[in-house]
């Protein structure tokens, strides 16, 4: 994985941006993703100083403040004094006039006209009629300028997906390309840390990833002279810990009405294996409505939660599970912390194995493509699901215990991987009792589901499985290094 102008990862996104820049038609590009994920950094680094106009929305700014900022930016790029427009209709007409004078000049140079509106959702203030004016600007003029490239960006993911990309009015299907930026995976996180001078073992990188995920801005706060535990103390538990106050602002920046979004996330944090929609409705004590569907969909789209099915279940049995690593860590350890120990995490190192076990399961779910590649099934259609059953009585009248499998890869080649995930700092040893339980659970799965597919017991561990007698029962192994492979 290479870098471009200091950009880590984002190879597909950069290839698309290059294609957009060289495109022979007008382009309207929406770049979106959660706060701190590196949207502006990507655009700025890729395009450098090629902008013909660039402005950023002001968080919670009034319409008057936004328009004044627009006038200042237009003055900077046009090199002419500009008045503050009375509304967005006038503002975008002023922009059009400026670009008209620019167009002939740039055509001679065969250079695209490049516009960038950063944090566009913040421009769409109440009663501003910004979107109406923007619709007219694009539909009446900008879309007809073959050398014009318009890039808009926003952290308010619900506005970007519902108001812009899902627009039912004048901007319906007008966005020509969309780019959704996700958090870094483990490979990109490692590359980022190496580029910043860190020397860290992959086991430690995984520990760090479990607490803050792959958000570049958070990773950039790390101090390379400190250990993982010390860094976590600095970020979450010190007197000026920057990531202790981040949680509330994260929701406010992503969602206009963030209360229910937070309640859903915090409810799911108490039920780590997930909840069905009816269970969530009952726990939240809210009416089952379309708004709940919107909230769940938005949280899925922002990578806070995942929607998944249990093996053999119907769509009505979908489960929702909190998978955002930063939120999981914050809600378990930070939310109720009251500053009693600035070295809280360093002092808990002997007491976090159960949390690390669950967090590692989530890391594995974030790296399914890498797991499939290691298993040699990257090109095989697969369904990722879970399975659980309560105690039952079999056909012979024998009572069978309940069981649960948190990761199942149901493959299109008539094979199913039943995965066990273990995060330990040494090769994992399968004891005779554990081996017997794995085999018993495999038979329970086969009996309860009636599957005719071949079942592979699969271990996903930090440093592999010790090759003892129990190891003979395992068909597949995936180790932490495999999760760091580039897709």
Tab-separated table of C-alpha atoms in Angstrom:
chain	number	residue	atom	x	y	z
A	1	UNK	CA	0.000	0.000	0.000
A	2	UNK	CA	1.560	3.259	-1.126
A	3	UNK	CA	1.104	6.885	-0.182
A	4	UNK	CA	0.192	9.879	-2.337
A	5	UNK	CA	1.079	13.328	-1.043
A	6	UNK	CA	1.141	11.958	2.495
A	7	UNK	CA	-2.202	10.135	2.189
A	8	UNK	CA	-2.366	6.752	3.918
A	9	UNK	CA	-4.545	4.143	2.215
A	10	UNK	CA	-7.555	5.526	0.312
A	11	UNK	CA	-6.208	4.056	-2.944
A	12	UNK	CA	-9.642	3.457	-4.464
A	13	UNK	CA	-10.862	6.885	-3.460
A	14	UNK	CA	-7.808	8.586	-4.977
A	15	UNK	CA	-8.186	6.638	-8.215
A	16	UNK	CA	-11.800	7.832	-8.398
A	17	UNK	CA	-10.820	11.450	-7.655
A	18	UNK	CA	-8.254	11.302	-10.460
A	19	UNK	CA	-10.896	9.931	-12.824
A	20	UNK	CA	-13.280	12.726	-11.793
A	21	UNK	CA	-10.655	15.400	-12.347
A	22	UNK	CA	-9.936	14.086	-15.859
A	23	UNK	CA	-13.584	13.480	-16.738
A	24	UNK	CA	-14.890	15.251	-19.897
A	25	UNK	CA	-18.191	16.181	-18.223
A	26	UNK	CA	-19.455	18.243	-15.304
A	27	UNK	CA	-19.086	16.305	-12.042
A	28	UNK	CA	-21.016	16.713	-8.787
A	29	UNK	CA	-19.197	14.668	-6.143
A	30	UNK	CA	-20.419	13.986	-2.583
A	31	UNK	CA	-17.756	12.932	-0.058
A	32	UNK	CA	-19.129	11.882	3.314
A	33	UNK	CA	-18.249	9.958	6.444
A	34	UNK	CA	-18.181	10.464	10.169
A	35	UNK	CA	-16.392	13.252	12.008
A	36	UNK	CA	-12.574	13.018	12.187
A	37	UNK	CA	-12.330	10.393	9.431
A	38	UNK	CA	-10.160	12.509	7.107
A	39	UNK	CA	-12.563	13.747	4.406
A	40	UNK	CA	-11.170	17.284	4.156
A	41	UNK	CA	-7.605	16.000	4.526
A	42	UNK	CA	-8.079	13.632	1.575
A	43	UNK	CA	-9.549	16.310	-0.704
A	44	UNK	CA	-7.022	18.978	0.299
A	45	UNK	CA	-4.011	16.689	-0.034
A	46	UNK	CA	-5.163	15.238	-3.343
A	47	UNK	CA	-6.002	18.500	-5.077
A	48	UNK	CA	-3.428	20.720	-3.382
A	49	UNK	CA	-3.854	24.348	-4.445
A	50	UNK	CA	-5.991	23.669	-7.543
A	51	UNK	CA	-9.229	25.119	-6.126
A	52	UNK	CA	-10.979	27.923	-7.983
A	53	UNK	CA	-13.357	28.389	-5.044
A	54	UNK	CA	-13.369	26.791	-1.598
A	55	UNK	CA	-15.474	27.502	1.471
A	56	UNK	CA	-16.300	25.707	4.705
A	57	UNK	CA	-19.612	25.838	6.527
A	58	UNK	CA	-19.559	27.257	10.062
A	59	UNK	CA	-20.808	24.861	12.741
A	60	UNK	CA	-24.068	26.266	14.164
A	61	UNK	CA	-23.424	29.500	12.253
A	62	UNK	CA	-26.354	31.742	11.347
A	63	UNK	CA	-27.338	32.391	7.733
A	64	UNK	CA	-25.825	35.879	8.021
A	65	UNK	CA	-22.506	34.460	9.252
A	66	UNK	CA	-22.428	31.821	6.505
A	67	UNK	CA	-23.104	34.423	3.795
A	68	UNK	CA	-20.415	36.757	5.174
A	69	UNK	CA	-17.948	33.866	5.098
A	70	UNK	CA	-18.996	33.110	1.501
A	71	UNK	CA	-18.296	36.736	0.488
A	72	UNK	CA	-14.843	36.646	2.103
A	73	UNK	CA	-13.943	33.443	0.246
A	74	UNK	CA	-15.230	34.773	-3.067
A	75	UNK	CA	-13.189	37.927	-2.560
A	76	UNK	CA	-10.086	35.856	-1.871
A	77	UNK	CA	-10.423	33.743	-5.028
A	78	UNK	CA	-11.690	36.455	-7.384
A	79	UNK	CA	-9.196	39.094	-6.154
A	80	UNK	CA	-12.073	41.581	-6.235
A	81	UNK	CA	-13.987	43.265	-3.432
A	82	UNK	CA	-17.325	41.507	-2.855
A	83	UNK	CA	-20.418	42.607	-0.955
A	84	UNK	CA	-22.159	40.238	1.454
A	85	UNK	CA	-25.120	38.770	-0.461
A	86	UNK	CA	-28.618	39.114	1.008
A	87	UNK	CA	-29.457	35.420	0.455
A	88	UNK	CA	-28.087	32.213	-1.069
A	89	UNK	CA	-29.768	32.848	-4.420
A	90	UNK	CA	-27.747	36.031	-4.802
A	91	UNK	CA	-24.610	34.376	-3.396
A	92	UNK	CA	-24.584	31.557	-5.926
A	93	UNK	CA	-25.360	33.963	-8.765
A	94	UNK	CA	-22.262	35.935	-7.686
A	95	UNK	CA	-20.277	32.694	-7.766
A	96	UNK	CA	-21.622	31.940	-11.243
A	97	UNK	CA	-20.551	35.387	-12.533
A	98	UNK	CA	-17.054	34.874	-11.159
A	99	UNK	CA	-16.788	31.400	-12.680
A	100	UNK	CA	-18.022	32.658	-16.042
A	101	UNK	CA	-15.037	34.999	-16.225
A	102	UNK	CA	-12.794	32.098	-15.230
A	103	UNK	CA	-14.181	29.529	-17.629
A	104	UNK	CA	-12.639	30.782	-20.869
A	105	UNK	CA	-9.272	31.211	-19.197
A	106	UNK	CA	-9.245	27.673	-17.786
A	107	UNK	CA	-10.473	26.169	-21.058
A	108	UNK	CA	-7.405	27.591	-22.802
A	109	UNK	CA	-5.234	25.898	-20.181
A	110	UNK	CA	-7.307	22.699	-20.405
A	111	UNK	CA	-7.696	22.884	-16.625
A	112	UNK	CA	-10.937	21.945	-14.854
A	113	UNK	CA	-12.755	24.511	-12.731
A	114	UNK	CA	-12.638	23.026	-9.230
A	115	UNK	CA	-15.123	24.004	-6.495
A	116	UNK	CA	-15.109	22.607	-2.958
A	117	UNK	CA	-17.887	23.201	-0.399
A	118	UNK	CA	-16.685	21.663	2.861
A	119	UNK	CA	-19.208	20.855	5.628
A	120	UNK	CA	-22.076	21.717	3.287
A	121	UNK	CA	-24.766	20.492	5.761
A	122	UNK	CA	-23.824	23.395	8.056
A	123	UNK	CA	-24.721	25.875	5.288
A	124	UNK	CA	-28.273	24.517	5.178
A	125	UNK	CA	-29.458	26.418	8.243
A	126	UNK	CA	-33.125	26.736	9.160
A	127	UNK	CA	-35.060	29.039	6.816
A	128	UNK	CA	-31.873	29.668	4.781
A	129	UNK	CA	-33.312	28.124	1.569
A	130	UNK	CA	-29.741	27.182	0.744
A	131	UNK	CA	-30.703	23.930	-0.945
A	132	UNK	CA	-33.241	25.605	-3.239
A	133	UNK	CA	-30.602	28.076	-4.404
A	134	UNK	CA	-28.048	25.301	-4.830
A	135	UNK	CA	-30.487	23.236	-6.908
A	136	UNK	CA	-30.912	26.184	-9.275
A	137	UNK	CA	-27.163	26.835	-9.445
A	138	UNK	CA	-26.406	23.232	-10.428
A	139	UNK	CA	-29.384	22.471	-12.666
A	140	UNK	CA	-29.539	25.758	-14.569
A	141	UNK	CA	-25.845	26.425	-15.093
A	142	UNK	CA	-23.122	24.343	-13.405
A	143	UNK	CA	-24.236	20.949	-14.760
A	144	UNK	CA	-23.811	22.299	-18.311
A	145	UNK	CA	-20.157	23.294	-17.820
A	146	UNK	CA	-18.162	20.271	-18.964
A	147	UNK	CA	-14.960	21.376	-17.245
A	148	UNK	CA	-16.582	22.090	-13.867
A	149	UNK	CA	-15.907	19.748	-10.934
A	150	UNK	CA	-17.995	20.404	-7.836
A	151	UNK	CA	-17.048	18.571	-4.638
A	152	UNK	CA	-19.198	18.778	-1.521
A	153	UNK	CA	-18.300	17.259	1.800
A	154	UNK	CA	-20.033	16.742	5.138
A	155	UNK	CA	-19.771	15.009	8.498
A	156	UNK	CA	-23.531	15.228	9.067
A	157	UNK	CA	-23.987	11.861	7.408
A	158	UNK	CA	-27.773	11.870	7.678
A	159	UNK	CA	-27.942	15.176	5.784
A	160	UNK	CA	-25.557	13.873	3.129
A	161	UNK	CA	-27.402	10.573	2.641
A	162	UNK	CA	-31.009	11.685	3.117
A	163	UNK	CA	-31.110	15.354	2.089
A	164	UNK	CA	-28.501	15.321	-0.683
A	165	UNK	CA	-28.028	11.771	-2.011
A	166	UNK	CA	-31.646	10.847	-1.252
A	167	UNK	CA	-33.073	14.150	-2.494
A	168	UNK	CA	-36.605	13.837	-3.913
A	169	UNK	CA	-36.691	17.340	-5.407
A	170	UNK	CA	-34.524	19.323	-7.776
A	171	UNK	CA	-31.305	17.495	-6.817
A	172	UNK	CA	-32.767	14.007	-7.290
A	173	UNK	CA	-30.057	11.840	-8.910
A	174	UNK	CA	-27.925	14.910	-9.643
A	175	UNK	CA	-24.860	13.723	-7.694
A	176	UNK	CA	-22.651	12.053	-10.301
A	177	UNK	CA	-20.317	10.271	-7.859
A	178	UNK	CA	-20.300	9.593	-4.130
A	179	UNK	CA	-17.372	8.622	-1.905
A	180	UNK	CA	-17.963	7.234	1.585
A	181	UNK	CA	-14.855	7.261	3.786
A	182	UNK	CA	-14.660	4.496	6.352
A	183	UNK	CA	-12.272	4.213	9.311
A	184	UNK	CA	-8.828	2.724	8.675
A	185	UNK	CA	-8.490	-1.043	8.838
A	186	UNK	CA	-5.592	-2.625	10.759
A	187	UNK	CA	-3.203	-2.491	7.789
A	188	UNK	CA	-3.886	1.213	7.231
A	189	UNK	CA	-3.613	1.894	10.967
A	190	UNK	CA	-0.210	0.220	11.029
A	191	UNK	CA	0.940	2.206	7.985
A	192	UNK	CA	-0.273	5.436	9.593
A	193	UNK	CA	1.611	4.708	12.830
A	194	UNK	CA	4.819	3.759	10.999
A	195	UNK	CA	4.609	6.986	8.992
A	196	UNK	CA	4.481	8.885	12.315
A	197	UNK	CA	7.591	7.149	13.671
A	198	UNK	CA	5.901	4.580	15.931
A	199	UNK	CA	7.538	1.221	16.588
A	200	UNK	CA	4.738	-1.019	17.791
A	201	UNK	CA	4.047	-4.756	17.656
A	202	UNK	CA	0.866	-5.827	15.895
A	203	UNK	CA	-0.610	-7.215	19.122
A	204	UNK	CA	-0.265	-3.727	20.636
A	205	UNK	CA	-1.711	-2.075	17.531
A	206	UNK	CA	-4.726	-4.376	17.878
A	207	UNK	CA	-5.107	-3.397	21.561
A	208	UNK	CA	-5.049	0.260	20.556
A	209	UNK	CA	-7.493	-0.350	17.713
A	210	UNK	CA	-9.945	-1.938	20.156
A	211	UNK	CA	-10.115	1.322	22.114
A	212	UNK	CA	-10.133	4.018	19.419
A	213	UNK	CA	-10.808	2.169	16.170
A	214	UNK	CA	-9.309	3.359	12.907
A	215	UNK	CA	-10.171	7.064	13.063
A	216	UNK	CA	-7.137	8.950	11.689
A	217	UNK	CA	-7.663	12.052	13.834
A	218	UNK	CA	-7.637	9.961	17.017
A	219	UNK	CA	-4.547	8.060	15.870
A	220	UNK	CA	-2.800	11.363	15.244
A	221	UNK	CA	-3.233	12.259	18.922
A	222	UNK	CA	-0.992	9.388	20.020
A	223	UNK	CA	2.410	9.996	21.598
A	224	UNK	CA	5.069	7.650	20.233
A	225	UNK	CA	7.120	7.860	23.444
A	226	UNK	CA	4.280	6.306	25.470
A	227	UNK	CA	3.037	2.720	25.702
A	228	UNK	CA	-0.431	1.738	24.501
A	229	UNK	CA	-1.798	1.823	28.065
A	230	UNK	CA	-0.212	5.229	28.727
A	231	UNK	CA	-1.630	6.630	25.494
A	232	UNK	CA	-5.110	5.427	26.404
A	233	UNK	CA	-4.729	7.075	29.807
A	234	UNK	CA	-3.763	10.344	28.117
A	235	UNK	CA	-6.632	10.220	25.609
A	236	UNK	CA	-9.426	9.144	27.964
A	237	UNK	CA	-8.494	9.473	31.641
A	238	UNK	CA	-6.061	12.381	32.122
A	239	UNK	CA	-7.311	15.744	33.399
A	240	UNK	CA	-7.456	17.162	29.848
A	241	UNK	CA	-8.314	13.926	28.025
A	242	UNK	CA	-9.418	14.929	24.492
A	243	UNK	CA	-11.460	11.826	23.716
A	244	UNK	CA	-13.549	12.000	26.888
A	245	UNK	CA	-15.592	14.908	25.514
A	246	UNK	CA	-15.557	13.690	21.899
A	247	UNK	CA	-18.458	11.266	22.334
A	248	UNK	CA	-21.232	13.850	22.751
A	249	UNK	CA	-20.009	16.084	19.962
A	250	UNK	CA	-19.675	13.090	17.645
A	251	UNK	CA	-23.441	12.520	17.689
A	252	UNK	CA	-24.309	16.205	17.434
A	253	UNK	CA	-22.113	16.587	14.362
A	254	UNK	CA	-23.509	13.518	12.610
A	255	UNK	CA	-27.220	13.749	13.379
A	256	UNK	CA	-29.454	16.822	13.604
A	257	UNK	CA	-31.688	15.302	16.295
A	258	UNK	CA	-29.192	13.111	18.079
A	259	UNK	CA	-31.093	12.088	21.243
A	260	UNK	CA	-32.627	8.846	19.970
A	261	UNK	CA	-29.421	7.937	18.130
A	262	UNK	CA	-27.495	8.102	21.398
A	263	UNK	CA	-30.157	6.152	23.250
A	264	UNK	CA	-30.051	3.347	20.670
A	265	UNK	CA	-26.247	3.139	20.859
A	266	UNK	CA	-26.233	3.185	24.664
A	267	UNK	CA	-28.990	0.574	24.855
A	268	UNK	CA	-27.123	-1.756	22.503
A	269	UNK	CA	-23.948	-1.247	24.572
A	270	UNK	CA	-25.705	-3.052	27.426
A	271	UNK	CA	-26.605	-6.038	25.212
A	272	UNK	CA	-23.306	-6.848	23.546
A	273	UNK	CA	-24.618	-9.709	21.416
A	274	UNK	CA	-27.302	-7.441	19.955
A	275	UNK	CA	-31.059	-6.953	20.066
A	276	UNK	CA	-33.935	-7.371	17.672
A	277	UNK	CA	-35.954	-4.351	16.623
A	278	UNK	CA	-38.941	-5.314	18.864
A	279	UNK	CA	-36.557	-5.744	21.814
A	280	UNK	CA	-35.053	-2.305	21.148
A	281	UNK	CA	-38.495	-0.696	20.855
A	282	UNK	CA	-39.550	-2.216	24.170
A	283	UNK	CA	-36.329	-1.220	25.935
A	284	UNK	CA	-36.401	2.337	24.569
A	285	UNK	CA	-40.128	2.722	25.293
A	286	UNK	CA	-40.737	4.494	21.983
A	287	UNK	CA	-43.403	4.057	19.336
A	288	UNK	CA	-42.536	1.647	16.521
A	289	UNK	CA	-42.391	4.134	13.658
A	290	UNK	CA	-40.627	5.055	10.464
A	291	UNK	CA	-38.375	7.356	12.471
A	292	UNK	CA	-36.961	4.369	14.361
A	293	UNK	CA	-36.214	2.736	11.000
A	294	UNK	CA	-34.420	5.906	9.872
A	295	UNK	CA	-32.344	6.015	13.065
A	296	UNK	CA	-31.302	2.364	12.745
A	297	UNK	CA	-30.499	2.779	9.060
A	298	UNK	CA	-28.456	5.929	9.702
A	299	UNK	CA	-26.479	4.274	12.498
A	300	UNK	CA	-25.709	1.346	10.183
A	301	UNK	CA	-24.641	3.743	7.423
A	302	UNK	CA	-22.283	5.526	9.833
A	303	UNK	CA	-20.656	2.248	10.964
A	304	UNK	CA	-21.909	2.572	14.560
A	305	UNK	CA	-24.014	-0.577	14.480
A	306	UNK	CA	-24.454	-3.569	12.217
A	307	UNK	CA	-27.589	-5.366	11.135
A	308	UNK	CA	-27.146	-9.110	10.913
A	309	UNK	CA	-29.132	-12.301	10.759
A	310	UNK	CA	-28.853	-15.515	12.708
A	311	UNK	CA	-28.241	-18.697	10.755
A	312	UNK	CA	-31.464	-19.985	9.207
A	313	UNK	CA	-33.562	-17.049	10.415
A	314	UNK	CA	-35.819	-14.787	8.333
A	315	UNK	CA	-35.454	-11.051	7.724
A	316	UNK	CA	-37.921	-10.392	10.554
A	317	UNK	CA	-35.371	-11.801	12.991
A	318	UNK	CA	-32.601	-9.338	12.161
A	319	UNK	CA	-30.411	-8.317	15.095
A	320	UNK	CA	-28.744	-4.944	15.683
A	321	UNK	CA	-25.355	-4.861	17.399
A	322	UNK	CA	-23.078	-2.004	18.460
A	323	UNK	CA	-19.769	-2.468	16.615
A	324	UNK	CA	-18.134	0.985	16.767
A	325	UNK	CA	-14.982	0.356	18.774
A	326	UNK	CA	-14.607	3.896	20.154
A	327	UNK	CA	-18.227	3.934	21.408
A	328	UNK	CA	-17.908	0.460	22.938
A	329	UNK	CA	-14.796	1.483	24.864
A	330	UNK	CA	-16.194	4.857	25.898
A	331	UNK	CA	-19.484	3.470	27.208
A	332	UNK	CA	-17.852	0.626	29.121
A	333	UNK	CA	-14.960	2.467	30.751
A	334	UNK	CA	-15.139	6.236	30.237
A	335	UNK	CA	-18.755	7.409	30.513
A	336	UNK	CA	-18.955	6.869	34.275
A	337	UNK	CA	-15.331	7.751	34.997
A	338	UNK	CA	-15.056	10.729	37.365
A	339	UNK	CA	-11.351	11.520	37.292
A	340	UNK	CA	-10.315	9.470	40.295
A	341	UNK	CA	-7.204	7.947	38.652
A	342	UNK	CA	-5.320	9.516	35.743
A	343	UNK	CA	-3.546	6.176	35.230
A	344	UNK	CA	-6.815	4.240	35.295
A	345	UNK	CA	-6.111	2.109	32.230
A	346	UNK	CA	-2.506	1.304	33.141
A	347	UNK	CA	-3.733	0.086	36.540
A	348	UNK	CA	-6.418	-2.143	34.956
A	349	UNK	CA	-4.138	-4.160	32.688
A	350	UNK	CA	-4.684	-7.404	34.622
A	351	UNK	CA	-8.463	-6.949	34.550
A	352	UNK	CA	-9.373	-6.418	30.894
A	353	UNK	CA	-9.193	-9.872	29.310
A	354	UNK	CA	-12.983	-10.303	29.036
A	355	UNK	CA	-13.341	-6.899	27.366
A	356	UNK	CA	-10.450	-7.634	24.997
A	357	UNK	CA	-12.084	-10.933	24.058
A	358	UNK	CA	-15.304	-9.212	23.022
A	359	UNK	CA	-13.514	-6.279	21.363
A	360	UNK	CA	-11.389	-8.711	19.331
A	361	UNK	CA	-14.581	-10.313	18.045
A	362	UNK	CA	-15.626	-6.884	16.752
A	363	UNK	CA	-12.202	-6.349	15.169
A	364	UNK	CA	-12.670	-9.660	13.345
A	365	UNK	CA	-16.096	-8.535	12.090
A	366	UNK	CA	-14.422	-5.378	10.719
A	367	UNK	CA	-11.961	-7.590	8.792
A	368	UNK	CA	-14.124	-10.237	7.154
A	369	UNK	CA	-12.458	-9.734	3.708
A	370	UNK	CA	-9.049	-10.510	5.249
A	371	UNK	CA	-10.419	-13.591	7.012
A	372	UNK	CA	-12.009	-14.856	3.801
A	373	UNK	CA	-8.772	-14.282	1.903
A	374	UNK	CA	-6.807	-16.338	4.443
A	375	UNK	CA	-9.390	-19.129	4.110
A	376	UNK	CA	-8.969	-18.991	0.333
A	377	UNK	CA	-12.600	-18.048	-0.254
A	378	UNK	CA	-12.258	-14.376	-1.194
A	379	UNK	CA	-14.159	-14.950	-4.427
A	380	UNK	CA	-16.846	-17.241	-3.014
A	381	UNK	CA	-20.241	-15.779	-2.142
A	382	UNK	CA	-20.663	-16.040	1.629
A	383	UNK	CA	-23.177	-15.018	4.262
A	384	UNK	CA	-21.813	-13.760	7.586
A	385	UNK	CA	-24.100	-14.624	10.477
A	386	UNK	CA	-24.342	-15.927	14.037
A	387	UNK	CA	-26.162	-18.837	15.619
A	388	UNK	CA	-27.558	-19.682	19.025
A	389	UNK	CA	-29.974	-22.204	20.413
A	390	UNK	CA	-31.552	-22.842	23.773
A	391	UNK	CA	-31.423	-26.188	25.488
A	392	UNK	CA	-33.606	-28.685	23.635
A	393	UNK	CA	-34.641	-32.322	23.587
A	394	UNK	CA	-33.410	-34.260	20.560
A	395	UNK	CA	-35.265	-36.908	18.514
A	396	UNK	CA	-34.132	-39.653	20.898
A	397	UNK	CA	-35.479	-37.764	23.890
A	398	UNK	CA	-32.061	-36.677	25.159
A	399	UNK	CA	-31.679	-33.186	26.635
A	400	UNK	CA	-29.101	-31.080	24.784
A	401	UNK	CA	-27.478	-27.900	26.173
A	402	UNK	CA	-27.822	-24.505	24.585
A	403	UNK	CA	-24.962	-23.107	22.516
A	404	UNK	CA	-23.840	-19.988	20.663
A	405	UNK	CA	-21.448	-19.214	17.781
A	406	UNK	CA	-20.629	-15.546	17.220
A	407	UNK	CA	-19.170	-15.796	13.710
A	408	UNK	CA	-20.325	-18.172	11.018
A	409	UNK	CA	-19.224	-17.966	7.387
A	410	UNK	CA	-21.898	-19.750	5.378
A	411	UNK	CA	-20.219	-20.328	2.025
A	412	UNK	CA	-21.560	-20.859	-1.469
A	413	UNK	CA	-19.347	-23.942	-1.898
A	414	UNK	CA	-21.400	-26.068	0.521
A	415	UNK	CA	-19.054	-25.428	3.451
A	416	UNK	CA	-19.597	-23.538	6.711
A	417	UNK	CA	-16.823	-22.126	8.899
A	418	UNK	CA	-17.735	-22.142	12.581
A	419	UNK	CA	-15.332	-19.546	13.984
A	420	UNK	CA	-13.900	-19.151	17.456
A	421	UNK	CA	-12.017	-15.913	18.235
A	422	UNK	CA	-9.377	-15.712	20.965
A	423	UNK	CA	-7.157	-12.720	21.798
A	424	UNK	CA	-4.236	-13.846	23.968
A	425	UNK	CA	-0.548	-12.922	23.972
A	426	UNK	CA	0.685	-16.459	23.273
A	427	UNK	CA	-0.256	-19.406	21.032
A	428	UNK	CA	-3.681	-20.611	22.139
A	429	UNK	CA	-3.801	-24.092	23.673
A	430	UNK	CA	-6.878	-26.216	23.036
A	431	UNK	CA	-7.391	-28.310	26.146
A	432	UNK	CA	-9.067	-31.732	25.950
A	433	UNK	CA	-12.229	-30.321	27.574
A	434	UNK	CA	-12.366	-27.382	25.167
A	435	UNK	CA	-11.762	-29.681	22.177
A	436	UNK	CA	-14.620	-31.913	23.346
A	437	UNK	CA	-16.882	-28.847	23.670
A	438	UNK	CA	-16.012	-27.617	20.177
A	439	UNK	CA	-16.889	-30.992	18.701
A	440	UNK	CA	-20.076	-31.218	20.796
A	441	UNK	CA	-21.144	-27.742	19.698
A	442	UNK	CA	-20.481	-28.579	16.047
A	443	UNK	CA	-22.778	-31.596	16.378
A	444	UNK	CA	-25.409	-29.474	18.157
A	445	UNK	CA	-25.280	-26.980	15.285
A	446	UNK	CA	-25.658	-29.751	12.730
A	447	UNK	CA	-28.526	-31.353	14.626
A	448	UNK	CA	-30.385	-28.120	15.418
A	449	UNK	CA	-30.082	-26.604	11.922
A	450	UNK	CA	-30.340	-29.776	9.847
A	451	UNK	CA	-27.576	-28.499	7.551
A	452	UNK	CA	-26.041	-30.878	5.027
A	453	UNK	CA	-22.990	-28.675	4.440
A	454	UNK	CA	-19.468	-29.591	5.525
A	455	UNK	CA	-18.577	-27.938	8.859
A	456	UNK	CA	-15.077	-26.548	9.457
A	457	UNK	CA	-13.965	-25.643	12.955
A	458	UNK	CA	-11.982	-22.421	12.522
A	459	UNK	CA	-9.793	-20.649	15.084
A	460	UNK	CA	-9.004	-16.919	14.778
A	461	UNK	CA	-6.287	-16.090	17.294
A	462	UNK	CA	-3.461	-13.654	17.984
A	463	UNK	CA	-0.543	-16.046	17.576
A	464	UNK	CA	-2.065	-19.250	16.261
A	465	UNK	CA	-2.996	-22.491	17.968
A	466	UNK	CA	-0.546	-24.714	19.812
A	467	UNK	CA	-0.117	-27.939	17.843
A	468	UNK	CA	-1.218	-30.372	20.532
A	469	UNK	CA	-3.788	-33.181	20.416
A	470	UNK	CA	-6.687	-30.690	20.450
A	471	UNK	CA	-5.327	-28.918	17.387
A	472	UNK	CA	-6.105	-32.008	15.275
A	473	UNK	CA	-9.822	-31.118	15.465
A	474	UNK	CA	-9.326	-27.726	13.767
A	475	UNK	CA	-9.712	-27.440	10.006
A	476	UNK	CA	-8.682	-23.780	9.590
A	477	UNK	CA	-6.522	-21.207	11.375
A	478	UNK	CA	-6.436	-17.425	11.005
A	479	UNK	CA	-3.907	-15.354	12.979
A	480	UNK	CA	-3.652	-11.661	13.807
A	481	UNK	CA	-1.073	-11.090	11.049
A	482	UNK	CA	-3.689	-12.223	8.507
A	483	UNK	CA	-5.989	-9.388	9.616
A	484	UNK	CA	-3.236	-6.904	8.714
A	485	UNK	CA	-3.114	-8.048	5.094
A	486	UNK	CA	-3.933	-5.422	2.479
A	487	UNK	CA	-7.263	-6.077	0.719
